[in-house]
mmCIF file of N, CA, C and O in Angstrom:
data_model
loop_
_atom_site.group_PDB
_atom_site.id
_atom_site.type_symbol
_atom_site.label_atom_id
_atom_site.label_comp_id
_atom_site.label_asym_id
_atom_site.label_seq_id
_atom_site.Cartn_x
_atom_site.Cartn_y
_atom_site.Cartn_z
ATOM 1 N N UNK A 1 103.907 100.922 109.021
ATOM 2 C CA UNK A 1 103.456 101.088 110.383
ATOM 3 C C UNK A 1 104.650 101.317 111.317
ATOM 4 O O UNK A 1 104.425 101.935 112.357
ATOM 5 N N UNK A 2 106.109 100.814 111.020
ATOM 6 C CA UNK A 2 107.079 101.292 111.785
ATOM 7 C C UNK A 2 107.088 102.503 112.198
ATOM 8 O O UNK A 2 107.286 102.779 113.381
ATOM 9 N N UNK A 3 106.907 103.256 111.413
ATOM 10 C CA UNK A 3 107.053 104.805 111.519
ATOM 11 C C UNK A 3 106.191 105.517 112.683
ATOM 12 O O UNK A 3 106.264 106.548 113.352
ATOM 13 N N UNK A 4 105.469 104.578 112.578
ATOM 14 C CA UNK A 4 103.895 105.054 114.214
ATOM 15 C C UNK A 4 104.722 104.693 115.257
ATOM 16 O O UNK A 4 104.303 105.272 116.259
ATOM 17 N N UNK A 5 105.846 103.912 115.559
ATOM 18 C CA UNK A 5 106.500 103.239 117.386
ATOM 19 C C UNK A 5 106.923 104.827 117.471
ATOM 20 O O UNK A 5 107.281 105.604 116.585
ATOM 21 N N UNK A 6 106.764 104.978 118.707
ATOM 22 C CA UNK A 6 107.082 105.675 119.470
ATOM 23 C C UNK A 6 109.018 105.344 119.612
ATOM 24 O O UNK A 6 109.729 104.365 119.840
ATOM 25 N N UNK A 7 109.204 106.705 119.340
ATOM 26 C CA UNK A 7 111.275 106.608 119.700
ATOM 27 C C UNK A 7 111.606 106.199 118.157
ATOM 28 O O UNK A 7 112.651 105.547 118.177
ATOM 29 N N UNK A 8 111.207 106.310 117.081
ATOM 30 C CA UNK A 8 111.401 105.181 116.401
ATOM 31 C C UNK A 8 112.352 106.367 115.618
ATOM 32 O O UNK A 8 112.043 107.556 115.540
ATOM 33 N N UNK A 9 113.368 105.850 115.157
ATOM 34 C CA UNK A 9 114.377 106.106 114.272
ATOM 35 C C UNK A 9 114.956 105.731 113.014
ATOM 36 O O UNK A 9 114.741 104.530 112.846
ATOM 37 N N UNK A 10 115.691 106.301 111.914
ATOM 38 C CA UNK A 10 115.602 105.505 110.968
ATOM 39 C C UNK A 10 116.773 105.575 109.959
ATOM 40 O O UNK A 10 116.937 106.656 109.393
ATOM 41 N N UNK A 11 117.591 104.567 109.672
ATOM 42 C CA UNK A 11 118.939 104.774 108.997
ATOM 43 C C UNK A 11 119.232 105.274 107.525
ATOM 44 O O UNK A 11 118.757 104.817 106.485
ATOM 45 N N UNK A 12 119.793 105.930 107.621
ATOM 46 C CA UNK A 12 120.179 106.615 106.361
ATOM 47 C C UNK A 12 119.853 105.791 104.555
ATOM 48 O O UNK A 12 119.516 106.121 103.418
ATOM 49 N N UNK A 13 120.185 104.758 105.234
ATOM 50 C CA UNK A 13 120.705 103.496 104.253
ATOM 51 C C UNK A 13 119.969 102.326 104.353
ATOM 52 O O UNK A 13 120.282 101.179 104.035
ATOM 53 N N UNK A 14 118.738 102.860 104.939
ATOM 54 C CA UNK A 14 117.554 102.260 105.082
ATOM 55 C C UNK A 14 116.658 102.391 103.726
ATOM 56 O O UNK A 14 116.767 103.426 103.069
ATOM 57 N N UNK A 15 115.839 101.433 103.327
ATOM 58 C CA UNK A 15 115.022 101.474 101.768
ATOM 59 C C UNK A 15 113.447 101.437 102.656
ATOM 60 O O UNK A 15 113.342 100.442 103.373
ATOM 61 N N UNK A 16 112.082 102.526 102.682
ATOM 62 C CA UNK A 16 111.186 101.869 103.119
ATOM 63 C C UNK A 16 110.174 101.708 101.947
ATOM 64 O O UNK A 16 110.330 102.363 100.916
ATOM 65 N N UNK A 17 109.034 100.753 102.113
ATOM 66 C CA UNK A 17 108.079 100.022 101.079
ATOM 67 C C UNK A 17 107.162 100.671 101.948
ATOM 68 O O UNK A 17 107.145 100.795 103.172
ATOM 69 N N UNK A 18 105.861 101.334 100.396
ATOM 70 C CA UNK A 18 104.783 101.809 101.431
ATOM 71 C C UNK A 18 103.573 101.308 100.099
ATOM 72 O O UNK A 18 103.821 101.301 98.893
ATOM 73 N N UNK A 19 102.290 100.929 100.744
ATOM 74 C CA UNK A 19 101.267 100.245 99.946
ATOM 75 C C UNK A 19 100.061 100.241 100.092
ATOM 76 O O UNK A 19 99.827 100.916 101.095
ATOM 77 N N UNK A 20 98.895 99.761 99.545
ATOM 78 C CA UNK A 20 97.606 100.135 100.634
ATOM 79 C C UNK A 20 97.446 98.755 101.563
ATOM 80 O O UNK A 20 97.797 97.584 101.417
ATOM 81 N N UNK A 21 96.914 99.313 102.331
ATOM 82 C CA UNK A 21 96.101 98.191 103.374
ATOM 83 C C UNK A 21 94.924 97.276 102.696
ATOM 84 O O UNK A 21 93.991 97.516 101.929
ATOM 85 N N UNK A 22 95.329 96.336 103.228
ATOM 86 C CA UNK A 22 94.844 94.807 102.617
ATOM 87 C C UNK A 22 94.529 94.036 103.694
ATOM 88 O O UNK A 22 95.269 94.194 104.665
ATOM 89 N N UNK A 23 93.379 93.010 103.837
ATOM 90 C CA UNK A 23 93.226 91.706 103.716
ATOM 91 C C UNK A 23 94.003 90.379 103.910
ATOM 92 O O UNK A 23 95.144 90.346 103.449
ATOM 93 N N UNK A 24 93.731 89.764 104.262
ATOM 94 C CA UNK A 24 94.674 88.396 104.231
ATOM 95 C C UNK A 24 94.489 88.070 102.521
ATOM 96 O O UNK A 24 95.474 87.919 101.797
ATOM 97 N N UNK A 25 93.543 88.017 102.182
ATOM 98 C CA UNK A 25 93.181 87.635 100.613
ATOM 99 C C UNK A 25 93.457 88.993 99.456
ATOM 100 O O UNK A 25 92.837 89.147 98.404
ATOM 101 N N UNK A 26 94.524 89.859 99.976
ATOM 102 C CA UNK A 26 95.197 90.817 99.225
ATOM 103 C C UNK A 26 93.867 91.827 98.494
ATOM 104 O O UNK A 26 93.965 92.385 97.401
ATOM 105 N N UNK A 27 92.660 91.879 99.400
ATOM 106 C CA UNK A 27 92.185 92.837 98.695
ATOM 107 C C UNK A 27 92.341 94.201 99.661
ATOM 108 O O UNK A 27 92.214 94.456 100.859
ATOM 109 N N UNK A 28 92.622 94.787 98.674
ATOM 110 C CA UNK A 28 92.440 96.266 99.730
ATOM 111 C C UNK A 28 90.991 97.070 100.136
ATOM 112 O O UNK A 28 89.991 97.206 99.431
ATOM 113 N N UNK A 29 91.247 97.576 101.589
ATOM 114 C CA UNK A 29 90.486 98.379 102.514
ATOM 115 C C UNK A 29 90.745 99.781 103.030
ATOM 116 O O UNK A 29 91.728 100.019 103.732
ATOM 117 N N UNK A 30 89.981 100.588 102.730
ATOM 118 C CA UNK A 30 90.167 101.877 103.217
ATOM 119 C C UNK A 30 90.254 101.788 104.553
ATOM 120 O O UNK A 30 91.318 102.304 104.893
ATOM 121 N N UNK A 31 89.611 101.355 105.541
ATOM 122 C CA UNK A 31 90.069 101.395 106.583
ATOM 123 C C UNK A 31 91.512 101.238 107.312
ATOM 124 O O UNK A 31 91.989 101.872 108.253
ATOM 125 N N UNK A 32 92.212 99.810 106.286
ATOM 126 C CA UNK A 32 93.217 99.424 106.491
ATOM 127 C C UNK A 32 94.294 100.304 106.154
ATOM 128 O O UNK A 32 95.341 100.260 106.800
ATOM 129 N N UNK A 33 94.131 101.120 105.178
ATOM 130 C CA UNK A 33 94.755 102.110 104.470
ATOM 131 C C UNK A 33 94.953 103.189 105.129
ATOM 132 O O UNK A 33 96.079 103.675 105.239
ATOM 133 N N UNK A 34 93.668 103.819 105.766
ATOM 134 C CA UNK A 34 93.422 104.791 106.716
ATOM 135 C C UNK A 34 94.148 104.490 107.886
ATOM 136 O O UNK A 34 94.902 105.422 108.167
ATOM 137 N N UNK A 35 94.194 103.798 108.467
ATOM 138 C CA UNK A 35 95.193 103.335 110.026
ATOM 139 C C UNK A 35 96.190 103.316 110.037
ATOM 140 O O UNK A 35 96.882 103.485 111.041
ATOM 141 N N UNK A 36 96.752 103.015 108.448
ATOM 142 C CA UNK A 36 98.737 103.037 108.461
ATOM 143 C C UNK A 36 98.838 104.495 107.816
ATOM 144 O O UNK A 36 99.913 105.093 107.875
ATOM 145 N N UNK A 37 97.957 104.951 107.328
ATOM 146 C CA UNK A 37 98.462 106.365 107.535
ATOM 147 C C UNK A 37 98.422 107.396 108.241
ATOM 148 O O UNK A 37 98.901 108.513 108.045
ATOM 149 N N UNK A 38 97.613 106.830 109.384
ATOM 150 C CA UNK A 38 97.669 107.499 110.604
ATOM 151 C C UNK A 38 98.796 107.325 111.424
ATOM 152 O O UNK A 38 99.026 108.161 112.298
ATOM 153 N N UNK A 39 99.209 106.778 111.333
ATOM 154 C CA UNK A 39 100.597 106.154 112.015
ATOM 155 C C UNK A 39 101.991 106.962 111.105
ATOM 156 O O UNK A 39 103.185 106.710 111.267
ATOM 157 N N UNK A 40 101.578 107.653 110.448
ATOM 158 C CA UNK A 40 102.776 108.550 109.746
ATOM 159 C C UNK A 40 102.547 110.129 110.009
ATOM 160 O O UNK A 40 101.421 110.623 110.056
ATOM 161 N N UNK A 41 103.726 110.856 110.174
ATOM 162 C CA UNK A 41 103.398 112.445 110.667
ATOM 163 C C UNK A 41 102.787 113.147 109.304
ATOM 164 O O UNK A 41 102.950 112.682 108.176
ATOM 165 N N UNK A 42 102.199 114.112 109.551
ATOM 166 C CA UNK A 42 101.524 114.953 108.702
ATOM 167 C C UNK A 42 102.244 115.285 106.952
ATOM 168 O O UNK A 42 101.765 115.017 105.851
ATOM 169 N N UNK A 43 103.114 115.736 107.203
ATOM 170 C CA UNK A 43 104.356 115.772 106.017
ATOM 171 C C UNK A 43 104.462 114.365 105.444
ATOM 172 O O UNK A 43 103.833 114.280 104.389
ATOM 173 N N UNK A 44 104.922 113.501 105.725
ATOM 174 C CA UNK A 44 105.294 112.097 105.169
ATOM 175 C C UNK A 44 103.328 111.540 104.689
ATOM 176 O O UNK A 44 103.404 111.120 103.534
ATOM 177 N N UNK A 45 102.471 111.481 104.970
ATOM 178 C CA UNK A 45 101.241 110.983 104.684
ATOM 179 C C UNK A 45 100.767 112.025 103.559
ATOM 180 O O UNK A 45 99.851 111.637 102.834
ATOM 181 N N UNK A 46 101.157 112.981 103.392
ATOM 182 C CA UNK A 46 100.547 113.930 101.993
ATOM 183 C C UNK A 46 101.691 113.735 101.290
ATOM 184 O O UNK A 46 101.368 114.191 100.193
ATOM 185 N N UNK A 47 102.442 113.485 101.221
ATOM 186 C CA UNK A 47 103.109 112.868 100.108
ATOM 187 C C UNK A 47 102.338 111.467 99.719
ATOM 188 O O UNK A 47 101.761 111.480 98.632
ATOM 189 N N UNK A 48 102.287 110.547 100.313
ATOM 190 C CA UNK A 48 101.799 109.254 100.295
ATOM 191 C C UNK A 48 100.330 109.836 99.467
ATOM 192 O O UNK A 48 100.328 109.884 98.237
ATOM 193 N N UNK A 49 99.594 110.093 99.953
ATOM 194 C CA UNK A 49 98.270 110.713 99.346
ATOM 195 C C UNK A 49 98.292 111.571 97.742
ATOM 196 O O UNK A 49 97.774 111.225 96.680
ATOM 197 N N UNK A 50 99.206 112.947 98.118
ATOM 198 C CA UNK A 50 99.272 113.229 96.739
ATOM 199 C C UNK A 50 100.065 112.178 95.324
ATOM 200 O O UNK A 50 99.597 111.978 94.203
ATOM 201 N N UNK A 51 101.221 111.730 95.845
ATOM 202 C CA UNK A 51 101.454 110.744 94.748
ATOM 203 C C UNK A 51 100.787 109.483 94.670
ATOM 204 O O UNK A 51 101.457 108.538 94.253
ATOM 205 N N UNK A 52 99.314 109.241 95.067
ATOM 206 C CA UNK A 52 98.540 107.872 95.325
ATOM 207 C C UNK A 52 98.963 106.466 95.843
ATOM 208 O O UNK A 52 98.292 105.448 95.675
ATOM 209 N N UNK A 53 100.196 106.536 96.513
ATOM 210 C CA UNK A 53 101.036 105.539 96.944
ATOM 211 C C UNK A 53 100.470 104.447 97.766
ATOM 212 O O UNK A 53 101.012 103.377 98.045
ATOM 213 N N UNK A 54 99.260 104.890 98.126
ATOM 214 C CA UNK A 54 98.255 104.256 99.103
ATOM 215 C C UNK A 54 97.317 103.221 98.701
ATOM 216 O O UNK A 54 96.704 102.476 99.466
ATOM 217 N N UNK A 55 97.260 103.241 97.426
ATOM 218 C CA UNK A 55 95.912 103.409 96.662
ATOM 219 C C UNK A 55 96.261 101.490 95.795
ATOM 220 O O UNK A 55 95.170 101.021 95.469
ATOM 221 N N UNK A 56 97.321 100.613 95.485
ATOM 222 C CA UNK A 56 97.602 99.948 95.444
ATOM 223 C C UNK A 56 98.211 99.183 96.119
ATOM 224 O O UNK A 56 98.742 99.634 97.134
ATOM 225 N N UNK A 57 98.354 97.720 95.790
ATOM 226 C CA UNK A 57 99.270 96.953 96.360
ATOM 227 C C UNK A 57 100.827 97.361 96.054
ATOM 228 O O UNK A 57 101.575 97.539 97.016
ATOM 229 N N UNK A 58 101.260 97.492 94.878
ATOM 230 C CA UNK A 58 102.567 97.844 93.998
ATOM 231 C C UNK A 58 103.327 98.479 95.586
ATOM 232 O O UNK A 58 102.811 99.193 96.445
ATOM 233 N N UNK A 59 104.659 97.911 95.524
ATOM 234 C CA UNK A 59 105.267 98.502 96.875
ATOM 235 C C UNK A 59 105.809 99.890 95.410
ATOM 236 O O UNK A 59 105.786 99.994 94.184
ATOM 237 N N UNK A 60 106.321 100.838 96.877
ATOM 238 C CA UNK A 60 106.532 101.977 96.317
ATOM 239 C C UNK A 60 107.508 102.729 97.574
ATOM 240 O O UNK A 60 107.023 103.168 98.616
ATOM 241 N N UNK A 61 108.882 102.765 97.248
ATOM 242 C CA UNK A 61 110.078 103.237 98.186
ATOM 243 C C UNK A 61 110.694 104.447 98.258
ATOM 244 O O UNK A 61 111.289 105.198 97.485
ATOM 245 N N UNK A 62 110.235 104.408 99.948
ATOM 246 C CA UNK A 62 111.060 105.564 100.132
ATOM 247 C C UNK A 62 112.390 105.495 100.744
ATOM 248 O O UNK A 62 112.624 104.806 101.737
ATOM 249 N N UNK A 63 113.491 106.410 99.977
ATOM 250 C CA UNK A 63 115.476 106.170 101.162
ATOM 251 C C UNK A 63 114.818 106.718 102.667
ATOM 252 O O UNK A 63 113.859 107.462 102.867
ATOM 253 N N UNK A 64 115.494 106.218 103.370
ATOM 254 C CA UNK A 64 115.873 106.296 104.325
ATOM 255 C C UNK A 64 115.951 107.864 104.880
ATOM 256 O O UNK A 64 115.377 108.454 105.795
ATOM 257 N N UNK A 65 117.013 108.282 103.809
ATOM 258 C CA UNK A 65 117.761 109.464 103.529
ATOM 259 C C UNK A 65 116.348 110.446 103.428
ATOM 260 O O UNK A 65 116.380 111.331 104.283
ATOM 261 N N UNK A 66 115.317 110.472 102.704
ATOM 262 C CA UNK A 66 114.663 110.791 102.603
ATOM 263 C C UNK A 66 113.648 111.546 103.498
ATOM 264 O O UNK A 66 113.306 112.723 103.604
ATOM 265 N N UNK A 67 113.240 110.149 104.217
ATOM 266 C CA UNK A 67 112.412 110.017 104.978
ATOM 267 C C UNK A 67 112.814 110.805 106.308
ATOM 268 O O UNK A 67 111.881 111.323 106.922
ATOM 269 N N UNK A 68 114.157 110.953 106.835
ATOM 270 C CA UNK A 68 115.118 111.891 107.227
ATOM 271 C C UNK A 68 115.008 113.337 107.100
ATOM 272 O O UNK A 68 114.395 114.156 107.785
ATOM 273 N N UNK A 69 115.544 113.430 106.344
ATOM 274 C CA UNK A 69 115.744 114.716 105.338
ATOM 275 C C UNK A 69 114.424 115.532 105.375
ATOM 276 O O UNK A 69 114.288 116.547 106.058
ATOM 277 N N UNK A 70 113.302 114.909 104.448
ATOM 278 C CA UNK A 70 112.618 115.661 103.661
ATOM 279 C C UNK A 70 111.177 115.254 104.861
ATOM 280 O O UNK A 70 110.183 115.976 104.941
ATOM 281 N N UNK A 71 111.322 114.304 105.479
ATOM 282 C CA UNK A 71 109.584 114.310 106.829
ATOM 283 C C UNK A 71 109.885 114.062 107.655
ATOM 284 O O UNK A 71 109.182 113.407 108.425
ATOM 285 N N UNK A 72 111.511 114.588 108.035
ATOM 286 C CA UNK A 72 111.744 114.730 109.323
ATOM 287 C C UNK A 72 111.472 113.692 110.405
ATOM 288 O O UNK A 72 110.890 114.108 111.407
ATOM 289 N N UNK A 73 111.888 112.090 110.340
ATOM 290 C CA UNK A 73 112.203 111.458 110.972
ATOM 291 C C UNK A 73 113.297 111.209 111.461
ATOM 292 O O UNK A 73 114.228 111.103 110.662
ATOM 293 N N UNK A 74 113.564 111.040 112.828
ATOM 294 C CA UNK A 74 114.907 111.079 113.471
ATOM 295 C C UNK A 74 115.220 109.770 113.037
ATOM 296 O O UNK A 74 114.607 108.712 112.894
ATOM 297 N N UNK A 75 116.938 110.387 112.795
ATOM 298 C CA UNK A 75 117.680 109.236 112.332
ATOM 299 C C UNK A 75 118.649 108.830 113.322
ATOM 300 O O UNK A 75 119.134 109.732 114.004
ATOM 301 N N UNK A 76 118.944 107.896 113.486
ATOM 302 C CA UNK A 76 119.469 106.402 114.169
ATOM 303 C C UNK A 76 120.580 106.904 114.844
ATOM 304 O O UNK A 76 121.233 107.720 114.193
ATOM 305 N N UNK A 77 120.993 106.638 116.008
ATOM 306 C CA UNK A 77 122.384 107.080 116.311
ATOM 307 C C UNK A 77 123.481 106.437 115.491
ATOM 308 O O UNK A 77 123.417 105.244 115.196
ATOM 309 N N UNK A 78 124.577 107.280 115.085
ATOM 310 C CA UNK A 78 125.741 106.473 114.834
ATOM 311 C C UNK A 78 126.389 105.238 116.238
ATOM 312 O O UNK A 78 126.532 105.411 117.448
ATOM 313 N N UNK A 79 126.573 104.374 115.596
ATOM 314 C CA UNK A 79 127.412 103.393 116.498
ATOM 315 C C UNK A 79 128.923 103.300 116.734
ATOM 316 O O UNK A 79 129.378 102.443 117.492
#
C-alpha cells in the first residue's frame, strides 16, 4: 500500500514484500486484494497479477531497483 501515498518515492536498496489481502485471522479476501492493488500504477499491478503474486499469503519481493527501473516509481533523492 506504500506505493498508493501520494509523492511517494523509493530507494534503490530498498527490498519490497507484496501478498494477498487478508483478515486479521490470515484468511484472504478479494476485496482486500483488490484495494492494494489499486493503490499500484498500471505496469507494477500486471506484473503482480500475471505472476499470481496476489493470490497468497507467501511474501514475494520486489528491489527497489526494480520497482524504479522497470514501473517507474520515482526514486528517493540522494542525500
Amino acid at each position: 500500500m506504500f506505493l498508493g501515498l501520494r509523492n511517494v518515492c523509493v530507494e534503490r536498496s530498498a527490498t519490497l514484500l507484496f501478498h494477498a489481502g487478508h483478515d486479521r485471522q490470515r484468511n484472504i479476501h478479494v476485496a482486500h486484494t483488490q484495494r492494494m492493488l489499486s493503490a499500484y500504477n498500471a505496469k507494477l499491478r500486471k506484473y503482480l497479477i500475471d505472476n499470481h503474486y496476489m493470490e497468497t499469503l507467501a511474501f514475494h519481493t520486489i528491489p527497489g531497483s526494480t520497482i524504479i527501473d522497470r514501473f517507474g516509481y520515482r526514486e528517493c533523492p540522494r542525500q
